[in-house]
XYZ file of C-alpha atoms in Angstrom:
741
model
C -16.902 27.041 5.676
C -16.705 28.686 2.283
C -20.318 29.874 2.329
C -19.746 31.796 5.550
C -18.267 34.632 3.517
C -14.945 34.907 5.375
C -12.561 37.338 3.703
C -9.273 35.631 4.491
C -6.104 36.802 2.797
C -2.616 35.453 2.506
C -1.632 37.489 5.536
C -4.381 35.816 7.512
C -2.811 32.538 6.621
C 0.354 33.631 8.422
C -1.441 34.058 11.750
C -0.126 31.815 14.497
C -2.314 28.768 15.007
C -3.737 28.431 18.523
C -1.983 25.834 20.610
C -4.860 23.432 21.140
C -6.039 20.256 19.352
C -9.296 21.867 18.208
C -7.295 24.308 16.075
C -5.516 21.541 14.139
C -6.795 20.018 10.900
C -5.120 16.935 9.436
C -6.312 16.539 5.863
C -5.178 13.888 3.399
C -5.527 14.432 -0.340
C -6.657 11.259 -2.077
C -7.420 10.490 -5.687
C -6.288 8.777 -8.873
C -2.922 9.490 -10.435
C -3.051 12.633 -12.572
C -6.016 14.152 -10.746
C -3.966 17.170 -9.619
C -3.472 16.560 -5.899
C 0.054 17.988 -5.681
C -0.926 21.034 -7.731
C -3.887 21.585 -5.407
C -1.608 21.374 -2.358
C 0.628 24.037 -3.884
C -2.401 26.237 -4.643
C -3.638 25.955 -1.052
C -0.157 26.691 0.297
C 0.103 29.747 -1.959
C -3.295 31.076 -0.873
C -2.366 30.541 2.782
C 0.823 32.533 2.257
C 3.221 29.636 2.723
C 4.610 29.881 -0.824
C 5.127 32.690 -3.261
C 3.371 33.138 -6.588
C 5.824 30.850 -8.349
C 4.709 28.034 -6.074
C 7.925 28.029 -4.041
C 8.183 27.802 -0.278
C 9.772 30.670 1.575
C 13.159 28.934 1.950
C 13.463 28.550 -1.798
C 12.488 24.903 -2.351
C 9.363 23.899 -4.189
C 6.622 22.276 -2.181
C 6.820 19.191 -4.333
C 10.565 18.912 -3.674
C 9.671 17.300 -0.344
C 7.804 14.655 -2.275
C 9.981 12.141 -4.086
C 9.089 12.212 -7.774
C 9.713 9.579 -10.378
C 10.862 12.112 -12.939
C 10.403 9.907 -15.964
C 6.651 9.736 -15.402
C 6.141 12.764 -13.126
C 4.377 10.648 -10.543
C 4.433 11.150 -6.792
C 5.572 7.968 -5.119
C 5.471 8.723 -1.408
C 3.461 10.504 1.248
C 4.468 14.116 1.838
C 3.463 16.656 4.456
C 2.880 20.351 3.737
C 1.824 22.317 6.847
C 0.125 25.708 6.429
C -1.667 28.131 8.754
C -4.956 29.796 7.969
C -7.060 32.027 10.164
C -5.604 30.724 13.424
C -5.651 27.055 12.367
C -2.734 24.731 11.705
C -3.536 22.651 8.610
C -1.408 19.584 7.876
C -1.894 18.750 4.199
C -0.898 15.161 3.448
C -0.346 14.547 -0.256
C -0.607 10.863 -1.225
C 0.374 9.057 -4.428
C -2.554 8.201 -6.663
C -1.042 5.179 -8.367
C -2.191 1.788 -7.081
C 1.391 0.593 -6.494
C 1.704 3.039 -3.602
C -1.480 2.258 -1.684
C 0.674 1.731 1.412
C 1.474 5.461 1.360
C -2.259 6.169 1.043
C -3.038 4.047 4.103
C -0.350 5.843 6.082
C -1.939 9.167 5.101
C -5.368 7.938 6.147
C -3.970 6.871 9.518
C -2.418 10.295 10.081
C -5.455 12.323 8.963
C -8.911 13.135 10.301
C -10.562 14.004 6.978
C -9.907 13.680 3.256
C -10.172 15.802 0.157
C -10.923 13.349 -2.626
C -9.609 14.833 -5.878
C -10.975 13.876 -9.311
C -10.082 15.336 -12.684
C -12.674 16.535 -15.180
C -9.997 16.169 -17.886
C -10.210 12.379 -17.633
C -12.837 10.261 -19.331
C -15.803 9.382 -17.136
C -15.070 5.639 -17.312
C -11.452 6.199 -16.313
C -12.539 8.311 -13.347
C -14.881 5.567 -12.208
C -12.363 2.724 -12.538
C -9.470 4.588 -10.942
C -11.305 6.401 -8.165
C -13.487 3.615 -6.783
C -10.674 1.667 -5.128
C -9.256 4.780 -3.444
C -12.728 5.820 -2.278
C -13.227 2.379 -0.749
C -9.908 2.743 1.104
C -11.298 5.918 2.697
C -14.657 4.314 3.456
C -12.987 1.304 5.100
C -11.567 3.530 7.860
C -14.640 5.777 8.136
C -12.822 8.844 6.838
C -14.986 11.988 6.337
C -14.582 13.176 2.765
C -15.219 16.161 0.538
C -14.792 15.931 -3.242
C -12.735 18.403 -5.275
C -13.074 18.568 -9.075
C -9.981 19.839 -10.899
C -8.984 20.608 -14.509
C -12.333 22.171 -15.363
C -10.626 24.538 -17.805
C -9.659 21.526 -19.970
C -12.635 19.366 -19.035
C -13.730 16.392 -21.064
C -16.560 15.913 -18.591
C -18.589 19.024 -17.577
C -18.971 19.839 -13.884
C -22.625 18.811 -13.684
C -21.783 15.475 -15.308
C -18.859 15.043 -12.922
C -21.062 15.615 -9.878
C -23.597 13.080 -11.192
C -20.773 10.604 -11.800
C -19.398 11.163 -8.296
C -22.882 10.634 -6.879
C -23.187 7.331 -8.732
C -19.707 6.105 -7.787
C -19.369 7.458 -4.265
C -22.947 7.865 -3.096
C -23.860 4.185 -3.282
C -27.595 3.893 -2.716
C -27.898 7.636 -2.061
C -26.523 9.824 -4.901
C -27.844 12.895 -3.032
C -25.146 12.313 -0.423
C -22.655 13.779 -2.946
C -23.724 17.307 -3.978
C -21.937 20.548 -4.911
C -21.660 23.524 -2.561
C -20.690 25.797 -5.463
C -21.275 25.963 -9.196
C -18.272 26.885 -11.364
C -18.321 29.958 -13.588
C -16.261 29.882 -16.785
C -14.878 32.731 -18.855
C -14.988 33.020 -22.660
C -13.658 30.088 -24.647
C -10.178 30.407 -26.092
C -9.225 29.512 -29.659
C -8.516 25.916 -28.633
C -11.995 25.538 -27.116
C -10.947 25.733 -23.452
C -12.909 27.983 -21.106
C -10.964 29.118 -18.030
C -12.523 28.797 -14.596
C -12.967 32.376 -13.314
C -15.130 31.944 -10.228
C -17.705 30.074 -8.194
C -21.279 30.710 -7.197
C -22.144 29.712 -3.618
C -25.390 27.768 -3.530
C -26.231 28.678 0.071
C -25.168 32.347 0.023
C -26.190 32.834 -3.640
C -23.115 34.994 -4.196
C -20.720 34.939 -7.165
C -17.091 34.696 -6.015
C -15.183 36.298 -8.877
C -11.464 35.461 -9.262
C -11.047 36.903 -12.765
C -9.089 39.942 -11.509
C -6.615 37.834 -9.542
C -8.368 38.726 -6.283
C -11.465 37.108 -4.782
C -14.390 39.514 -5.102
C -18.035 38.896 -4.174
C -20.743 39.868 -6.654
C -24.416 39.037 -7.252
C -24.889 36.022 -9.538
C -25.503 36.566 -13.235
C -29.165 36.824 -14.186
C -28.952 34.059 -16.754
C -27.825 31.537 -14.150
C -30.493 32.107 -11.517
C -32.736 29.231 -12.631
C -29.850 26.731 -12.681
C -28.689 28.109 -9.337
C -32.144 27.742 -7.759
C -32.548 24.102 -8.823
C -29.095 23.145 -7.564
C -29.679 25.082 -4.339
C -32.980 23.351 -3.635
C -31.406 19.934 -4.179
C -28.475 20.807 -1.891
C -30.746 22.052 0.896
C -32.914 18.929 0.668
C -29.783 16.759 0.759
C -28.485 18.553 3.869
C -31.845 18.452 5.637
C -32.122 14.720 4.918
C -28.987 14.281 7.054
C -30.212 16.574 9.826
C -30.745 15.259 13.336
C -33.821 17.523 13.536
C -36.530 15.265 12.125
C -39.019 18.159 11.877
C -36.772 20.291 9.668
C -37.751 18.570 6.401
C -41.452 18.958 7.096
C -41.018 22.656 7.889
C -38.948 23.162 4.750
C -41.497 21.409 2.518
C -44.222 23.566 4.073
C -42.344 26.637 2.895
C -40.783 27.696 6.192
C -37.397 29.399 5.701
C -34.293 27.596 6.939
C -31.458 29.889 7.950
C -28.008 29.287 6.526
C -26.423 28.814 9.963
C -28.707 25.830 10.648
C -27.868 24.308 7.257
C -24.137 24.768 7.833
C -24.333 23.138 11.254
C -26.181 20.120 9.837
C -23.737 19.970 6.920
C -20.713 19.928 9.234
C -22.176 17.122 11.336
C -23.095 15.063 8.258
C -19.595 15.495 6.802
C -18.017 14.475 10.122
C -20.222 11.360 10.241
C -19.184 10.471 6.703
C -22.775 10.456 5.429
C -22.522 13.566 3.218
C -19.732 14.551 0.830
C -19.776 18.131 -0.486
C -18.325 18.760 -3.942
C -16.175 21.786 -4.750
C -14.249 22.956 -7.818
C -10.695 24.284 -7.850
C -8.102 25.606 -10.270
C -4.533 26.896 -9.710
C -3.873 30.622 -9.770
C -3.565 32.192 -13.189
C -0.371 33.988 -14.203
C 0.001 37.034 -11.967
C -2.887 36.042 -9.672
C -2.395 35.505 -5.954
C -5.203 33.031 -5.345
C -6.390 29.983 -7.232
C -10.099 29.578 -7.885
C -11.675 27.687 -5.003
C -8.608 27.790 -2.753
C -10.170 30.101 -0.186
C -13.368 28.061 -0.205
C -11.399 24.857 0.358
C -9.422 26.353 3.238
C -12.674 27.538 4.822
C -14.221 24.112 4.329
C -11.182 22.499 5.973
C -11.199 24.824 8.987
C -14.962 25.178 9.392
C -16.482 22.005 7.986
C -14.043 19.124 8.480
C -13.586 17.520 11.908
C -10.820 18.450 14.336
C -8.766 15.689 16.005
C -10.858 15.689 19.229
C -13.955 14.955 17.125
C -12.532 11.730 15.721
C -12.336 8.417 17.617
C -8.850 7.269 18.571
C -7.496 3.924 17.339
C -7.856 1.049 19.767
C -5.114 0.569 22.359
C -3.891 -2.425 24.329
C -2.375 -1.874 27.800
C 0.773 -3.882 28.543
C 2.286 -5.407 31.667
C -0.993 -5.461 33.564
C -1.664 -1.739 33.254
C -5.274 -0.571 33.446
C -6.859 0.641 30.228
C -7.441 4.407 30.473
C -10.211 6.263 28.674
C -8.105 7.955 26.028
C -9.121 11.227 24.424
C -7.229 13.721 22.300
C -5.863 15.626 25.286
C -2.380 17.205 25.420
C -2.325 16.494 29.162
C -3.272 12.827 28.793
C -0.948 9.802 28.686
C 1.405 9.803 25.713
C 0.223 7.650 22.817
C 1.757 8.399 19.413
C 2.460 6.368 16.301
C 5.078 6.232 13.572
C 3.056 6.574 10.365
C 6.004 6.792 7.988
C 9.745 6.187 8.022
C 12.077 7.876 5.548
C 15.728 8.747 5.088
C 16.606 12.413 4.777
C 19.930 13.117 3.017
C 20.845 15.762 5.615
C 19.481 14.503 8.963
C 19.398 10.743 8.361
C 16.460 8.565 9.321
C 13.266 10.512 9.976
C 9.968 9.284 11.395
C 6.656 11.042 10.729
C 4.684 10.714 13.970
C 1.005 11.334 14.722
C 0.363 12.151 18.380
C -3.047 10.851 19.430
C -2.848 11.599 23.171
C -0.479 13.496 25.427
C 2.428 15.646 24.308
C 5.665 14.460 22.696
C 8.741 16.454 23.681
C 12.263 16.500 22.324
C 14.921 14.739 24.406
C 12.414 12.826 26.535
C 12.545 9.032 26.952
C 9.677 7.063 25.447
C 8.894 3.399 25.066
C 8.680 2.026 21.522
C 6.234 -0.867 21.208
C 4.954 -2.816 18.256
C 5.264 -5.393 15.560
C 5.531 -3.059 12.628
C 2.867 -3.657 9.995
C 1.661 -6.822 8.333
C -0.874 -7.771 5.705
C -4.350 -9.194 6.320
C -4.402 -12.907 7.062
C -0.696 -13.043 7.886
C 0.788 -14.089 11.189
C 1.779 -11.137 13.406
C 5.398 -10.089 13.271
C 7.554 -10.605 16.383
C 6.802 -8.124 19.161
C 9.556 -5.690 20.065
C 9.933 -2.998 22.705
C 12.679 -0.622 23.721
C 13.180 2.625 25.570
C 14.614 5.331 23.335
C 15.431 8.976 23.709
C 13.493 11.192 21.338
C 15.725 13.154 19.002
C 15.050 16.546 17.524
C 11.456 17.381 16.611
C 10.713 19.316 13.442
C 8.069 20.163 10.928
C 9.147 19.113 7.412
C 8.553 21.817 4.823
C 10.194 21.726 1.443
C 13.838 20.794 1.991
C 13.804 22.525 5.351
C 13.157 21.031 8.791
C 11.606 23.663 11.078
C 12.589 22.878 14.697
C 9.909 22.306 17.341
C 10.173 21.738 21.080
C 7.017 19.658 21.429
C 4.030 18.245 19.575
C 0.615 18.121 21.236
C -2.180 15.609 20.786
C -3.800 15.815 17.357
C -0.727 17.135 15.546
C 1.988 15.672 13.309
C 5.730 16.017 13.722
C 8.967 14.712 12.260
C 11.260 12.924 14.711
C 14.944 12.308 14.065
C 16.783 9.186 15.205
C 14.083 7.087 16.838
C 16.317 4.063 17.216
C 14.827 0.970 15.616
C 11.256 2.282 15.523
C 9.358 0.952 12.502
C 6.314 2.223 10.695
C 3.282 1.258 12.761
C 5.115 1.268 16.112
C 3.668 3.051 19.146
C 5.525 5.685 21.186
C 4.246 5.702 24.738
C 5.060 6.642 28.322
C 7.278 3.961 29.923
C 5.254 4.355 33.130
C 1.974 3.566 31.334
C 2.764 1.500 28.211
C -0.113 1.449 25.730
C 0.142 -0.071 22.256
C -2.030 1.100 19.376
C -3.707 -1.435 17.139
C -1.798 -1.193 13.845
C -3.382 -0.800 10.464
C -2.811 -3.385 7.749
C -0.895 -3.032 4.520
C -1.601 -4.872 1.263
C 0.361 -8.029 0.596
C 2.980 -7.439 -2.130
C 2.415 -10.015 -4.854
C 4.867 -9.114 -7.638
C 8.313 -10.720 -7.199
C 11.585 -9.021 -8.117
C 14.650 -11.271 -7.888
C 17.885 -9.297 -7.531
C 21.604 -9.987 -7.505
C 24.487 -7.705 -6.604
C 25.928 -6.098 -9.719
C 29.515 -6.374 -8.545
C 31.711 -7.424 -5.665
C 31.476 -4.007 -4.015
C 27.690 -4.218 -4.080
C 27.601 -7.635 -2.386
C 28.856 -6.156 0.874
C 26.173 -3.448 0.894
C 23.254 -5.434 -0.517
C 21.856 -6.898 2.707
C 21.977 -3.606 4.579
C 20.478 -1.662 1.668
C 17.584 -4.103 1.272
C 16.926 -4.118 5.016
C 16.737 -0.315 5.112
C 14.539 -0.267 2.039
C 12.005 -2.653 3.583
C 12.108 -0.807 6.919
C 11.067 2.393 5.129
C 8.326 0.764 3.062
C 6.296 -1.961 4.827
C 4.500 -2.773 1.560
C 7.756 -4.354 0.341
C 8.673 -7.806 1.611
C 12.151 -9.314 1.504
C 12.539 -13.063 0.983
C 15.679 -15.166 1.080
C 14.287 -18.167 -0.778
C 15.903 -21.337 0.539
C 14.658 -23.441 -2.379
C 15.774 -21.279 -5.291
C 18.610 -19.503 -3.413
C 17.371 -16.169 -4.718
C 16.977 -12.833 -2.969
C 13.432 -11.755 -3.805
C 11.898 -8.353 -3.159
C 8.120 -8.587 -3.298
C 6.438 -5.389 -4.535
C 2.947 -4.146 -5.406
C 3.587 -3.441 -9.090
C 6.083 -2.467 -11.761
C 6.287 1.162 -10.670
C 6.927 -0.031 -7.109
C 9.769 -2.181 -8.431
C 11.251 0.749 -10.342
C 11.210 2.905 -7.220
C 12.852 0.126 -5.178
C 15.708 -0.224 -7.667
C 16.105 3.538 -7.930
C 16.291 3.950 -4.140
C 18.821 1.148 -3.808
C 21.016 2.758 -6.443
C 20.701 6.462 -5.610
C 19.943 6.484 -1.896
C 21.994 3.549 -0.626
C 24.626 3.245 -3.370
C 23.788 -0.400 -4.111
C 23.705 -1.452 -7.760
C 21.717 -4.621 -8.411
C 20.659 -6.616 -11.448
C 17.101 -7.860 -11.815
C 17.114 -11.537 -12.779
C 14.288 -13.922 -13.730
C 12.316 -15.050 -10.709
C 12.425 -18.800 -10.220
C 9.537 -20.870 -8.944
C 10.239 -23.539 -6.296
C 9.660 -26.770 -8.216
C 9.955 -30.251 -6.730
C 10.569 -33.745 -8.117
C 9.124 -37.119 -7.214
C 9.124 -40.681 -8.519
C 6.109 -41.624 -10.616
C 6.634 -45.377 -9.992
C 8.797 -47.659 -7.813
C 12.427 -48.123 -8.796
C 15.684 -49.532 -7.480
C 19.317 -48.496 -7.624
C 22.739 -49.714 -6.630
C 25.503 -47.412 -5.509
C 29.084 -48.682 -5.673
C 31.907 -46.435 -4.559
C 35.216 -48.319 -4.656
C 38.586 -46.574 -5.001
C 42.142 -47.660 -4.189
C 44.892 -45.077 -4.465
C 47.444 -46.123 -1.879
C 46.933 -46.104 1.852
C 43.335 -46.323 2.973
C 40.950 -46.823 0.064
C 37.261 -46.109 -0.221
C 34.788 -48.940 -0.270
C 30.995 -48.769 -0.002
C 28.169 -50.595 -1.760
C 24.469 -50.144 -1.074
C 21.249 -51.208 -2.744
C 18.048 -49.221 -2.326
C 14.437 -49.296 -3.413
C 12.426 -46.118 -3.989
C 8.647 -45.889 -3.986
C 6.375 -42.837 -4.264
C 4.375 -41.608 -1.280
C 1.272 -39.370 -1.005
C 1.796 -35.612 -1.453
C 3.204 -33.912 1.607
C 5.009 -36.983 2.938
C 8.525 -35.635 2.399
C 11.463 -38.085 2.445
C 11.116 -41.301 4.434
C 14.182 -43.517 4.965
C 13.807 -47.171 6.049
C 16.535 -49.665 6.949
C 15.777 -53.248 5.864
C 19.346 -54.610 5.909
C 19.710 -58.033 7.531
C 22.803 -59.827 8.726
C 24.885 -56.672 9.180
C 25.749 -56.369 5.486
C 25.922 -52.632 6.120
C 27.190 -51.882 9.641
C 24.779 -49.769 11.677
C 27.000 -46.633 11.781
C 27.149 -46.665 7.977
C 23.348 -46.982 7.653
C 23.177 -43.420 8.911
C 25.825 -42.494 6.364
C 23.695 -43.917 3.535
C 20.729 -41.911 4.839
C 22.806 -38.720 4.874
C 23.910 -39.388 1.308
C 20.450 -40.036 -0.125
C 18.939 -37.069 1.718
C 21.685 -34.775 0.457
C 21.151 -36.026 -3.095
C 17.382 -35.637 -2.703
C 17.889 -31.990 -1.693
C 19.993 -31.435 -4.832
C 17.498 -33.221 -7.070
C 17.871 -36.222 -9.332
C 16.573 -35.091 -12.724
C 16.193 -31.336 -13.152
C 17.968 -29.962 -10.122
C 14.903 -29.487 -7.913
C 14.473 -31.118 -4.483
C 13.087 -34.665 -4.422
C 10.043 -35.137 -2.179
C 7.328 -37.643 -1.268
C 9.272 -40.902 -1.607
C 10.214 -43.766 0.669
C 13.841 -44.893 0.282
C 14.517 -48.377 1.626
C 18.048 -49.660 2.179
C 17.921 -53.382 1.266
C 21.505 -54.598 1.103
C 25.114 -53.570 0.764
C 28.739 -54.404 1.380
C 31.426 -52.948 3.598
C 35.186 -53.369 4.017
C 36.751 -53.664 7.427
C 39.455 -51.125 6.589
C 38.431 -49.046 3.564
C 34.767 -48.327 4.395
C 34.010 -44.901 5.835
C 31.221 -42.450 6.491
C 32.130 -40.420 3.411
C 32.259 -43.498 1.207
C 28.779 -44.670 2.181
C 27.375 -41.145 1.784
C 28.693 -41.144 -1.768
C 27.326 -44.630 -2.420
C 23.881 -43.604 -1.152
C 23.816 -40.639 -3.515
C 24.930 -42.824 -6.456
C 22.215 -45.372 -5.682
C 19.500 -42.699 -5.687
C 20.725 -41.301 -9.004
C 20.713 -44.770 -10.558
C 17.158 -45.396 -9.317
C 16.073 -42.085 -10.846
C 17.695 -42.953 -14.188
C 15.669 -46.155 -14.313
C 12.318 -44.518 -13.471
C 10.085 -41.692 -14.640
C 10.633 -38.665 -12.433
C 7.752 -36.213 -12.282
C 8.245 -32.478 -11.990
C 5.983 -30.984 -9.322
C 4.954 -27.353 -9.577
C 3.549 -25.184 -6.776
C -0.153 -24.372 -7.039
C -1.670 -21.313 -5.366
C -5.150 -20.676 -4.074
C -6.142 -17.399 -5.710
C -9.085 -15.156 -4.800
C -9.876 -12.334 -7.213
C -12.265 -9.522 -6.270
C -13.598 -7.721 -9.339
C -16.591 -5.665 -10.443
C -19.308 -7.866 -11.926
C -18.570 -6.555 -15.436
C -15.124 -8.173 -15.372
C -16.047 -11.617 -14.040
C -16.177 -13.229 -17.490
C -12.823 -11.893 -18.726
C -11.144 -12.759 -15.409
C -12.418 -16.359 -15.419
C -11.383 -16.779 -19.047
C -7.934 -15.400 -18.262
C -7.513 -17.754 -15.299
C -8.447 -20.725 -17.473
C -5.807 -19.649 -19.979
C -3.283 -19.810 -17.143
C -4.121 -23.495 -16.504
C -6.243 -22.399 -13.559
C -9.264 -24.222 -12.156
C -12.085 -21.937 -11.053
C -13.562 -23.530 -7.939
C -16.340 -21.054 -7.240
C -17.706 -17.521 -7.288
C -19.673 -15.531 -4.744
C -21.067 -12.045 -4.357
C -18.957 -9.766 -2.190
C -20.906 -6.575 -1.751
C -22.886 -4.551 -4.291
C -21.604 -5.070 -7.830
C -18.578 -7.116 -6.734
C -17.787 -10.797 -7.267
C -15.156 -12.925 -5.587
C -13.666 -15.552 -7.900
C -11.849 -18.486 -6.281
C -9.401 -20.521 -8.318
C -6.350 -22.760 -8.114
C -3.587 -21.673 -10.456
C 0.016 -22.854 -10.953
C 2.371 -20.276 -9.490
C 4.408 -20.296 -12.695
C 1.410 -18.762 -14.479
C 0.741 -15.922 -12.022
C 4.234 -14.571 -11.532
C 3.118 -11.234 -13.068
C -0.580 -11.505 -12.316
C -0.470 -8.320 -10.214
C 0.330 -6.395 -13.404
C -1.885 -8.384 -15.761
C -5.005 -8.192 -13.563
C -4.666 -4.452 -13.246
C -4.528 -4.124 -17.038
C -7.421 -6.554 -17.548
C -9.745 -4.763 -15.120
C -8.514 -1.168 -15.634
C -7.207 -1.126 -12.089
C -10.492 -2.240 -10.515
C -9.483 -5.825 -9.643
C -7.616 -7.083 -6.584
C -6.362 -10.533 -5.700
C -4.739 -12.564 -2.953
C -2.756 -15.760 -3.225
C -1.670 -18.472 -0.830
C 0.371 -21.617 -1.372
C -1.864 -24.686 -1.658
C 0.326 -27.658 -2.646
C 2.675 -29.087 -5.251
C 1.201 -31.207 -7.999
C 2.536 -32.874 -11.182
C 3.243 -30.581 -14.078
C 1.946 -31.654 -17.515
C 4.728 -33.750 -19.137
C 5.094 -31.593 -22.259
C 5.515 -28.448 -20.162
C 7.932 -30.188 -17.819
C 10.026 -31.325 -20.777
C 10.079 -27.821 -22.218
C 11.164 -26.478 -18.837
C 13.999 -29.011 -18.620
C 15.154 -28.010 -22.102
C 15.165 -24.340 -21.092
C 17.150 -25.143 -17.964
C 19.684 -27.127 -19.963
C 20.077 -24.253 -22.427
C 20.148 -21.445 -19.870
C 21.185 -22.469 -16.356
C 19.237 -20.628 -13.693
C 16.022 -20.322 -15.703
C 12.934 -22.262 -14.857
């Protein structure tokens, strides 16, 4: 780790990584939007010799070119891989978006990685850091990911480093703030005219050496005299924090008795505590200054990654299920073991077509070999599993993505990541396995998209490409869900937020050449009769030849919610011949599907055929269908028809501080709060029933209300009558603007 005093250089970073899983490190960078993750990746790549001083990879493309950027807001929107080599290790740096709309990319990065660098910015206000970082930290904790914390933007800090470490201890340490402590203290240069003090070096708390970057090179010096007292206090706290995590229960007693503890013992205990996820070291970093070769803290981070974060064999493998009666083997991260790999991301490359980013957990994946693809893709929590699919496919070319270049590879061993071209119909979350011993990995879950985006083809040319474009879009991003709504006849793309919607539209337009228009999303209303009614349908026409003759009389009465449409024949004496009774039923059911008042389907009524008349020559199936529809419309005109709106069961998980505002907001949406309960320390789960019309954009509104700290789920509960004044207003809107709710 950084305190071991290794003197790596850029040339060292170019050394060939040993071909074994223990020499691989898969590290995901996690943190709020704007914390500086992509800049940190570029700084690490530059220090490792993978990019030049301008931050450009050797083939001439910037590192961030591999990552799709929403240029209007300069926000990363997808997972990207930047592989580097350092001191004989292969390091796969996985840069994830920090914005909440792209949490699916974060979960893919967590699946592919064995450890995380959690990046926070000292340039952000302390409250903003807390609100934005907590959810991402909990994502890491949910999968047991070992984490170190990196503080960036210290040269323009609003929050000093010591305050940032205290804040991180409070937010991330839970009941034990001493589980989050710095390994180094930053050293700043003189303040500039604008009040900013550049970060020029770090002081190692264990080695008690000043690592000076002010010359553009990393030089070791003794610490400044004026900082020794601050250094000693921070060092004592760090040592006590490490010893508290030690498996040697006598070490604390010996330390308190004044016995010296050698640095090697402390580093060994620190590594084990980090791997267990019980201790999170804090480091500081800054990009290289103009003309400098190394950014402050980059060497220390690379040494922490290679010496202090776990290798793939040290992490448990995801659970597997054997298929077709096969025995369950004891899987380990062994290149010679049975092949078990997983598609963690699917993307479309403009030059090589569809690409799959694959993590190999066991065995070795080779180009041109035949593998079995198993899986159901990914689904959200609480949702029914997707249909199982399996197929044997031939593996295409293997490569390591870097910038705009794909570096060819012949094989990928257990513990490593690789890009695979043309994997047939493999979806994100699918398992690649040996056909002779099929094993399927347990997939991870993705959040349920809750913000609807209704789209229509912009022109005739787009109609032909729309279905294929949407299907490819959803295949690449499992956090999007495509719905062909049978009630509203809309094509709806469900997303996680507004930025997610923008990216979807941009990809459809620029990647797949499909231009669409976003239209108002319609809610699936229903209609029902509020009281019994009756109607008579008379369809009589004579225009030469066979005429049309059908008369029927019906009664309509409301039924309990959920009853649907019930049709009863009470005709006596054959007034309506039996074959035409079915025709009347077809007619009333067709009219019920079209609606009788506001164009929404009629439900929960019993329609009774009481009487009618037929003609021996002119009566027909079509005539009685028309008469049945006319009778139902007449019954509706004589009765009060209620508009039924869908109601959702909503659960909102928020910090305790936001419970009041959230409950007040739900009440303002005509919601009924049915209960609250504690859900972990400082969190409350609010349960409510809310009309779906009122929560169409709740995914956006809740995020604004809780500063990104709130989450919610929704599920259809039932349809219930809409207040008459709102129903009337809705009918007026529909009459004035067809297609609106």
